[in-house]
Structure formats: C-alpha cells, structure tokens
Amino acid sequence: EIVLTQSPGTLSLSPGERATLSCRAGPRISSSYLAWYQQKPGQPPRLLIYGTSNRATGIPDRFSGSESGTDFTLTISRLEPEDSAVYYCQQCGSSPFTFGPGTKVEIK
Amino acid sequence: EVQLLESGGGLVQPGGSLRLSCAASGFVFSSYVMTWVRQAPGKGLEWVAAISESGDSTYFADSVKGRLTISRDNSKNTLSLQMNSLRIEDTAVYFCAKGRGSGWYVPIDYWGQGTLVTVSS
C-alpha cells in the first residue's frame, strides 16, 4: 500500500500570502497519478489538481502543483478568504487508491 | 450536469447490514469507474472501494475486504455498496464518486453529497 504523508498539519496565513503544502509518497509514485482535493466543512471534496500539475476545470490559476523528487507540492499563490479548507492529496496509480491525512489551511 | 445522489444511510447495530445506493445522471454511467470514499466524523478521507466500467472487476481497501461489496447496474445508472458485519469504526459519511476519464488510474472529478452511516448499539 502506498502511504501519503502531508505536511504541515495546519497552516495559518493571511490573505494575499503564499501557501505551500507538501505530500510525500512512499513508495514513490509516478507524477501522472497524484491529485489534490479541497474540502470545505459540510461539503464533498473538490478536485483541484490532477497528474501533479494539471488544474481541473474551473480552478483558479492561483492554485498550482509541482513535483520535486519524492515530494509533491500544492501552492496557493495569493490566499483568499474562501481558500480556508482542508486539502488532501491522493494517489490513483495503485490500489488501494489512498489519500493523505490532509492539511488544514486557516486564513487569519 | 453530473449528479450523484446517495441514499440508504442510517443507524445500524454492530454486526448488522446496510445497503447504500447512488443514482447517477448527467454522464454516460457505463463509461466510468465508480468509487466509494468514506469520512469518519471529524476525520480525513478514506478510499473504500471501486468498480470497473462493466462491473466485472473490483478493488477494496483492506479495512473492508470481505465485508463490503460494490456493484453497479449500468441499465439503471446505479452504484451500490452492500455493507455486512458492520463495525463501530465503519461509522462515516459515504461518498459516491466518479472517475475522471476512462480506466482505473484516474482521479475523482465528481462527488455526491454523501450519506451518513452510524454503527452503534
């Protein structure tokens, strides 16, 4: 089973700041199979990024994804109040198609 | 517009059974892998099970293997999850979800609103 580890657990930033969220896979996975989701309280998750760096339909360009070695990164370039949510990474390359534990982003 | 509407959740005693359903519309149901994902109260997302487009192949999380069965009826655009030998730790909101694109190895692009299953005596 592929285990995804996300850091930090919680990120508290001000509007306009840059948020950097990390997801590490063990064992290593192909960049084709890493996705990011945003979930707000009481709502289902929403697909943000697939294939490491491809934005899903309707996702603002302040959201971007990248890879460096075994680490995957979700960057929110200029935080807005509505970005307050929990962000999950998921690998879809090998069953079970596991999720990371999530990073909570709080807007000050 | 893609819609996924779950039903069948409720309160069940440990050891009991429950059947969840998901009514799909707005896309060609038979062309996509479908998935169940759950979320325990206040916890993260847990991938549970997935079924191939035709229904002849399935995958399960180890935590539910042998107790939960996923199935689909492509003639009725319906996904199901039969849950047997339920445990307290199965308490969660269960989401029905659609794969983005064809094949197994795709992310989820649409989610239902979820149905709550509570296992308690």
mmCIF file of C-alpha atoms in Angstrom:
data_model
loop_
_atom_site.group_PDB
_atom_site.id
_atom_site.type_symbol
_atom_site.label_atom_id
_atom_site.label_comp_id
_atom_site.label_asym_id
_atom_site.label_seq_id
_atom_site.Cartn_x
_atom_site.Cartn_y
_atom_site.Cartn_z
ATOM 1 C CA GLU A 1 0.000 0.000 0.000
ATOM 2 C CA ILE A 2 1.239 3.464 -0.887
ATOM 3 C CA VAL A 3 1.294 5.766 2.135
ATOM 4 C CA LEU A 4 0.911 9.502 1.628
ATOM 5 C CA THR A 5 2.240 11.894 4.257
ATOM 6 C CA GLN A 6 1.142 15.528 4.229
ATOM 7 C CA SER A 7 2.775 18.495 5.923
ATOM 8 C CA PRO A 8 2.212 20.708 7.702
ATOM 9 C CA GLY A 9 -0.869 19.543 9.543
ATOM 10 C CA THR A 10 -2.170 23.081 9.791
ATOM 11 C CA LEU A 11 -1.166 26.265 8.006
ATOM 12 C CA SER A 12 -2.305 29.660 9.269
ATOM 13 C CA LEU A 13 -1.693 32.530 6.874
ATOM 14 C CA SER A 14 -3.075 35.944 5.966
ATOM 15 C CA PRO A 15 -4.944 36.841 2.780
ATOM 16 C CA GLY A 16 -2.561 37.510 -0.081
ATOM 17 C CA GLU A 17 0.168 35.275 1.332
ATOM 18 C CA ARG A 18 1.533 32.184 -0.389
ATOM 19 C CA ALA A 19 0.650 28.718 0.898
ATOM 20 C CA THR A 20 2.893 25.727 0.249
ATOM 21 C CA LEU A 21 1.510 22.275 1.042
ATOM 22 C CA SER A 22 3.545 19.108 0.788
ATOM 23 C CA CYS A 23 2.627 15.486 0.047
ATOM 24 C CA ARG A 24 5.194 12.693 0.151
ATOM 25 C CA ALA A 25 4.542 9.211 -1.238
ATOM 26 C CA GLY A 26 6.137 6.021 -0.046
ATOM 27 C CA PRO A 27 6.936 4.073 -2.097
ATOM 28 C CA ARG A 28 7.480 6.539 -4.899
ATOM 29 C CA ILE A 29 4.685 7.098 -7.433
ATOM 30 C CA SER A 30 4.527 8.434 -10.960
ATOM 31 C CA SER A 31 3.592 12.096 -11.260
ATOM 32 C CA SER A 32 0.725 11.024 -13.511
ATOM 33 C CA TYR A 33 -1.146 9.634 -10.517
ATOM 34 C CA LEU A 34 -1.092 12.389 -7.912
ATOM 35 C CA ALA A 35 -4.150 14.556 -7.344
ATOM 36 C CA TRP A 36 -5.124 17.294 -4.914
ATOM 37 C CA TYR A 37 -8.579 17.999 -3.490
ATOM 38 C CA GLN A 38 -10.071 20.833 -1.467
ATOM 39 C CA GLN A 39 -12.757 20.155 1.106
ATOM 40 C CA LYS A 40 -14.747 22.775 2.987
ATOM 41 C CA PRO A 41 -16.869 21.926 6.043
ATOM 42 C CA GLY A 42 -20.092 20.124 5.203
ATOM 43 C CA GLN A 43 -19.158 19.733 1.551
ATOM 44 C CA PRO A 44 -17.730 16.907 -0.529
ATOM 45 C CA PRO A 45 -14.168 17.290 -1.777
ATOM 46 C CA ARG A 46 -13.470 19.158 -4.995
ATOM 47 C CA LEU A 47 -10.784 18.149 -7.466
ATOM 48 C CA LEU A 48 -8.155 20.885 -7.793
ATOM 49 C CA ILE A 49 -5.150 19.308 -9.490
ATOM 50 C CA TYR A 50 -4.578 16.019 -11.305
ATOM 51 C CA GLY A 51 -1.463 14.484 -12.794
ATOM 52 C CA THR A 52 0.599 16.563 -10.312
ATOM 53 C CA SER A 53 0.255 19.862 -12.150
ATOM 54 C CA ASN A 54 -2.936 19.994 -14.230
ATOM 55 C CA ARG A 55 -5.684 22.233 -12.952
ATOM 56 C CA ALA A 56 -9.174 20.768 -13.037
ATOM 57 C CA THR A 57 -11.969 22.579 -14.804
ATOM 58 C CA GLY A 58 -12.830 25.917 -13.235
ATOM 59 C CA ILE A 59 -9.914 26.006 -10.799
ATOM 60 C CA PRO A 60 -8.295 29.455 -10.489
ATOM 61 C CA ASP A 61 -4.717 29.799 -11.647
ATOM 62 C CA ARG A 62 -3.566 30.785 -8.157
ATOM 63 C CA PHE A 63 -3.615 27.021 -7.491
ATOM 64 C CA SER A 64 -0.649 25.134 -8.918
ATOM 65 C CA GLY A 65 1.011 21.766 -8.419
ATOM 66 C CA SER A 66 4.557 20.538 -8.828
ATOM 67 C CA GLU A 67 6.926 17.690 -8.010
ATOM 68 C CA SER A 68 10.434 17.529 -6.633
ATOM 69 C CA GLY A 69 11.865 14.070 -6.092
ATOM 70 C CA THR A 70 9.501 12.141 -3.860
ATOM 71 C CA ASP A 71 7.647 15.284 -2.772
ATOM 72 C CA PHE A 72 4.611 16.786 -4.385
ATOM 73 C CA THR A 73 3.614 20.375 -3.704
ATOM 74 C CA LEU A 74 0.371 22.312 -3.911
ATOM 75 C CA THR A 75 0.921 26.053 -3.991
ATOM 76 C CA ILE A 76 -1.747 28.683 -3.495
ATOM 77 C CA SER A 77 -0.019 31.808 -4.717
ATOM 78 C CA ARG A 78 -2.246 34.500 -3.191
ATOM 79 C CA LEU A 79 -4.553 33.272 -0.487
ATOM 80 C CA GLU A 80 -8.131 34.430 -0.470
ATOM 81 C CA PRO A 81 -10.587 34.010 2.411
ATOM 82 C CA GLU A 82 -12.512 31.318 0.509
ATOM 83 C CA ASP A 83 -9.377 29.150 0.372
ATOM 84 C CA SER A 84 -9.911 28.214 4.013
ATOM 85 C CA ALA A 85 -10.325 24.429 3.796
ATOM 86 C CA VAL A 86 -8.654 21.068 4.236
ATOM 87 C CA TYR A 87 -6.508 19.935 1.331
ATOM 88 C CA TYR A 88 -5.917 16.270 0.562
ATOM 89 C CA CYS A 89 -3.570 14.561 -1.836
ATOM 90 C CA GLN A 90 -4.466 11.205 -3.365
ATOM 91 C CA GLN A 91 -2.564 8.662 -5.399
ATOM 92 C CA CYS A 92 -4.541 6.918 -8.123
ATOM 93 C CA GLY A 93 -1.819 4.738 -9.556
ATOM 94 C CA SER A 94 -2.056 1.658 -7.352
ATOM 95 C CA SER A 95 -4.927 0.120 -5.391
ATOM 96 C CA PRO A 96 -5.789 0.943 -2.661
ATOM 97 C CA PHE A 97 -6.001 4.476 -4.037
ATOM 98 C CA THR A 98 -5.013 6.137 -0.796
ATOM 99 C CA PHE A 99 -5.471 9.681 0.457
ATOM 100 C CA GLY A 100 -3.113 11.665 2.611
ATOM 101 C CA PRO A 101 -4.256 12.811 6.085
ATOM 102 C CA GLY A 102 -4.853 16.368 4.912
ATOM 103 C CA THR A 103 -3.527 19.868 5.576
ATOM 104 C CA LYS A 104 -5.840 22.417 7.112
ATOM 105 C CA VAL A 105 -5.389 25.928 5.762
ATOM 106 C CA GLU A 106 -6.642 28.684 8.028
ATOM 107 C CA ILE A 107 -6.942 32.283 6.905
ATOM 108 C CA LYS A 108 -6.106 34.803 9.616
ATOM 109 C CA GLU B 1 -24.788 18.348 -15.327
ATOM 110 C CA VAL B 2 -23.277 15.422 -13.460
ATOM 111 C CA GLN B 3 -25.276 14.420 -10.398
ATOM 112 C CA LEU B 4 -24.594 11.692 -7.869
ATOM 113 C CA LEU B 5 -27.237 11.118 -5.228
ATOM 114 C CA GLU B 6 -26.546 8.703 -2.401
ATOM 115 C CA SER B 7 -29.201 7.057 -0.276
ATOM 116 C CA GLY B 8 -29.589 4.242 2.227
ATOM 117 C CA GLY B 9 -27.597 5.554 5.164
ATOM 118 C CA GLY B 10 -28.850 5.304 8.700
ATOM 119 C CA LEU B 11 -28.351 3.798 12.145
ATOM 120 C CA VAL B 12 -27.405 0.132 12.365
ATOM 121 C CA GLN B 13 -26.209 -2.076 15.189
ATOM 122 C CA PRO B 14 -22.741 -3.635 15.209
ATOM 123 C CA GLY B 15 -22.801 -6.806 13.153
ATOM 124 C CA GLY B 16 -25.706 -5.561 11.093
ATOM 125 C CA SER B 17 -26.070 -4.857 7.391
ATOM 126 C CA LEU B 18 -26.915 -1.878 5.240
ATOM 127 C CA ARG B 19 -27.104 -1.228 1.513
ATOM 128 C CA LEU B 20 -26.142 2.121 0.063
ATOM 129 C CA SER B 21 -27.197 3.268 -3.376
ATOM 130 C CA CYS B 22 -26.035 6.045 -5.659
ATOM 131 C CA ALA B 23 -28.179 7.315 -8.512
ATOM 132 C CA ALA B 24 -26.068 8.813 -11.280
ATOM 133 C CA SER B 25 -27.106 11.178 -14.052
ATOM 134 C CA GLY B 26 -25.645 13.664 -16.484
ATOM 135 C CA PHE B 27 -22.958 11.393 -17.941
ATOM 136 C CA VAL B 28 -22.577 8.013 -19.620
ATOM 137 C CA PHE B 29 -22.501 5.956 -16.434
ATOM 138 C CA SER B 30 -21.243 2.765 -18.077
ATOM 139 C CA SER B 31 -18.090 4.524 -19.305
ATOM 140 C CA TYR B 32 -16.543 5.341 -15.940
ATOM 141 C CA VAL B 33 -15.012 3.614 -12.956
ATOM 142 C CA MET B 34 -17.047 4.408 -9.862
ATOM 143 C CA THR B 35 -15.773 4.660 -6.315
ATOM 144 C CA TRP B 36 -16.926 4.840 -2.706
ATOM 145 C CA VAL B 37 -14.964 7.058 -0.326
ATOM 146 C CA ARG B 38 -15.822 7.497 3.336
ATOM 147 C CA GLN B 39 -15.107 10.062 6.011
ATOM 148 C CA ALA B 40 -15.488 9.346 9.703
ATOM 149 C CA PRO B 41 -16.767 12.271 11.790
ATOM 150 C CA GLY B 42 -14.040 14.894 12.077
ATOM 151 C CA LYS B 43 -11.526 12.716 10.214
ATOM 152 C CA GLY B 44 -9.922 12.548 6.792
ATOM 153 C CA LEU B 45 -10.930 10.814 3.600
ATOM 154 C CA GLU B 46 -10.630 7.044 3.276
ATOM 155 C CA TRP B 47 -10.837 5.321 -0.098
ATOM 156 C CA VAL B 48 -13.144 2.293 0.305
ATOM 157 C CA ALA B 49 -13.856 0.511 -2.975
ATOM 158 C CA ALA B 50 -14.016 0.899 -6.733
ATOM 159 C CA ILE B 51 -15.651 -0.952 -9.601
ATOM 160 C CA SER B 52 -14.780 -1.138 -13.278
ATOM 161 C CA GLU B 53 -16.951 0.294 -16.026
ATOM 162 C CA SER B 54 -18.560 -3.062 -16.812
ATOM 163 C CA GLY B 55 -18.722 -4.193 -13.203
ATOM 164 C CA ASP B 56 -16.571 -7.267 -13.684
ATOM 165 C CA SER B 57 -13.608 -6.032 -11.660
ATOM 166 C CA THR B 58 -13.421 -4.519 -8.177
ATOM 167 C CA TYR B 59 -10.904 -3.238 -5.650
ATOM 168 C CA PHE B 60 -11.344 -2.859 -1.894
ATOM 169 C CA ALA B 61 -9.491 -1.286 0.999
ATOM 170 C CA ASP B 62 -8.095 -3.904 3.386
ATOM 171 C CA SER B 63 -10.237 -2.472 6.186
ATOM 172 C CA VAL B 64 -13.455 -3.506 4.413
ATOM 173 C CA LYS B 65 -12.390 -6.517 2.360
ATOM 174 C CA GLY B 66 -14.742 -9.462 2.834
ATOM 175 C CA ARG B 67 -17.421 -7.332 4.496
ATOM 176 C CA LEU B 68 -18.347 -4.757 1.846
ATOM 177 C CA THR B 69 -19.357 -5.483 -1.732
ATOM 178 C CA ILE B 70 -19.513 -2.928 -4.520
ATOM 179 C CA SER B 71 -21.765 -3.433 -7.531
ATOM 180 C CA ARG B 72 -23.366 -1.461 -10.326
ATOM 181 C CA ASP B 73 -26.360 -1.663 -12.635
ATOM 182 C CA ASN B 74 -25.499 0.128 -15.847
ATOM 183 C CA SER B 75 -29.058 -0.253 -17.141
ATOM 184 C CA LYS B 76 -30.290 1.808 -14.178
ATOM 185 C CA ASN B 77 -27.263 4.105 -13.741
ATOM 186 C CA THR B 78 -26.943 2.938 -10.164
ATOM 187 C CA LEU B 79 -23.970 2.173 -7.949
ATOM 188 C CA SER B 80 -24.399 0.137 -4.765
ATOM 189 C CA LEU B 81 -22.428 -0.728 -1.656
ATOM 190 C CA GLN B 82 -23.583 -3.743 0.353
ATOM 191 C CA MET B 83 -22.237 -3.463 3.876
ATOM 192 C CA ASN B 84 -22.234 -6.562 6.103
ATOM 193 C CA SER B 85 -20.770 -7.337 9.532
ATOM 194 C CA LEU B 86 -20.662 -3.639 10.270
ATOM 195 C CA ARG B 87 -18.329 -2.343 12.957
ATOM 196 C CA ILE B 88 -18.379 0.834 15.000
ATOM 197 C CA GLU B 89 -15.361 2.037 13.025
ATOM 198 C CA ASP B 90 -17.430 1.914 9.821
ATOM 199 C CA THR B 91 -19.334 4.955 11.077
ATOM 200 C CA ALA B 92 -18.796 7.633 8.438
ATOM 201 C CA VAL B 93 -20.252 9.690 5.652
ATOM 202 C CA TYR B 94 -20.051 7.588 2.494
ATOM 203 C CA PHE B 95 -19.462 9.445 -0.774
ATOM 204 C CA CYS B 96 -20.235 8.086 -4.222
ATOM 205 C CA ALA B 97 -17.661 9.333 -6.720
ATOM 206 C CA LYS B 98 -16.948 9.284 -10.442
ATOM 207 C CA GLY B 99 -13.567 8.801 -12.064
ATOM 208 C CA ARG B 100 -12.213 11.436 -14.364
ATOM 209 C CA GLY B 101 -11.638 9.786 -17.703
ATOM 210 C CA SER B 102 -11.576 6.124 -18.569
ATOM 211 C CA GLY B 103 -9.789 3.328 -16.757
ATOM 212 C CA TRP B 104 -8.727 2.684 -13.192
ATOM 213 C CA TYR B 105 -5.884 5.112 -12.750
ATOM 214 C CA VAL B 106 -7.704 8.409 -12.731
ATOM 215 C CA PRO B 107 -8.625 10.892 -10.016
ATOM 216 C CA ILE B 108 -12.170 11.611 -8.889
ATOM 217 C CA ASP B 109 -13.824 14.547 -10.608
ATOM 218 C CA TYR B 110 -17.363 14.419 -9.205
ATOM 219 C CA TRP B 111 -18.644 13.559 -5.746
ATOM 220 C CA GLY B 112 -22.080 13.112 -4.261
ATOM 221 C CA GLN B 113 -23.094 14.915 -1.088
ATOM 222 C CA GLY B 114 -22.707 11.738 0.946
ATOM 223 C CA THR B 115 -24.901 9.591 3.162
ATOM 224 C CA LEU B 116 -24.233 9.052 6.860
ATOM 225 C CA VAL B 117 -23.867 5.539 8.234
ATOM 226 C CA THR B 118 -23.851 5.238 12.017
ATOM 227 C CA VAL B 119 -22.940 1.916 13.603
ATOM 228 C CA SER B 120 -23.929 1.923 17.236
ATOM 229 C CA SER B 121 -25.746 -0.190 19.788
#
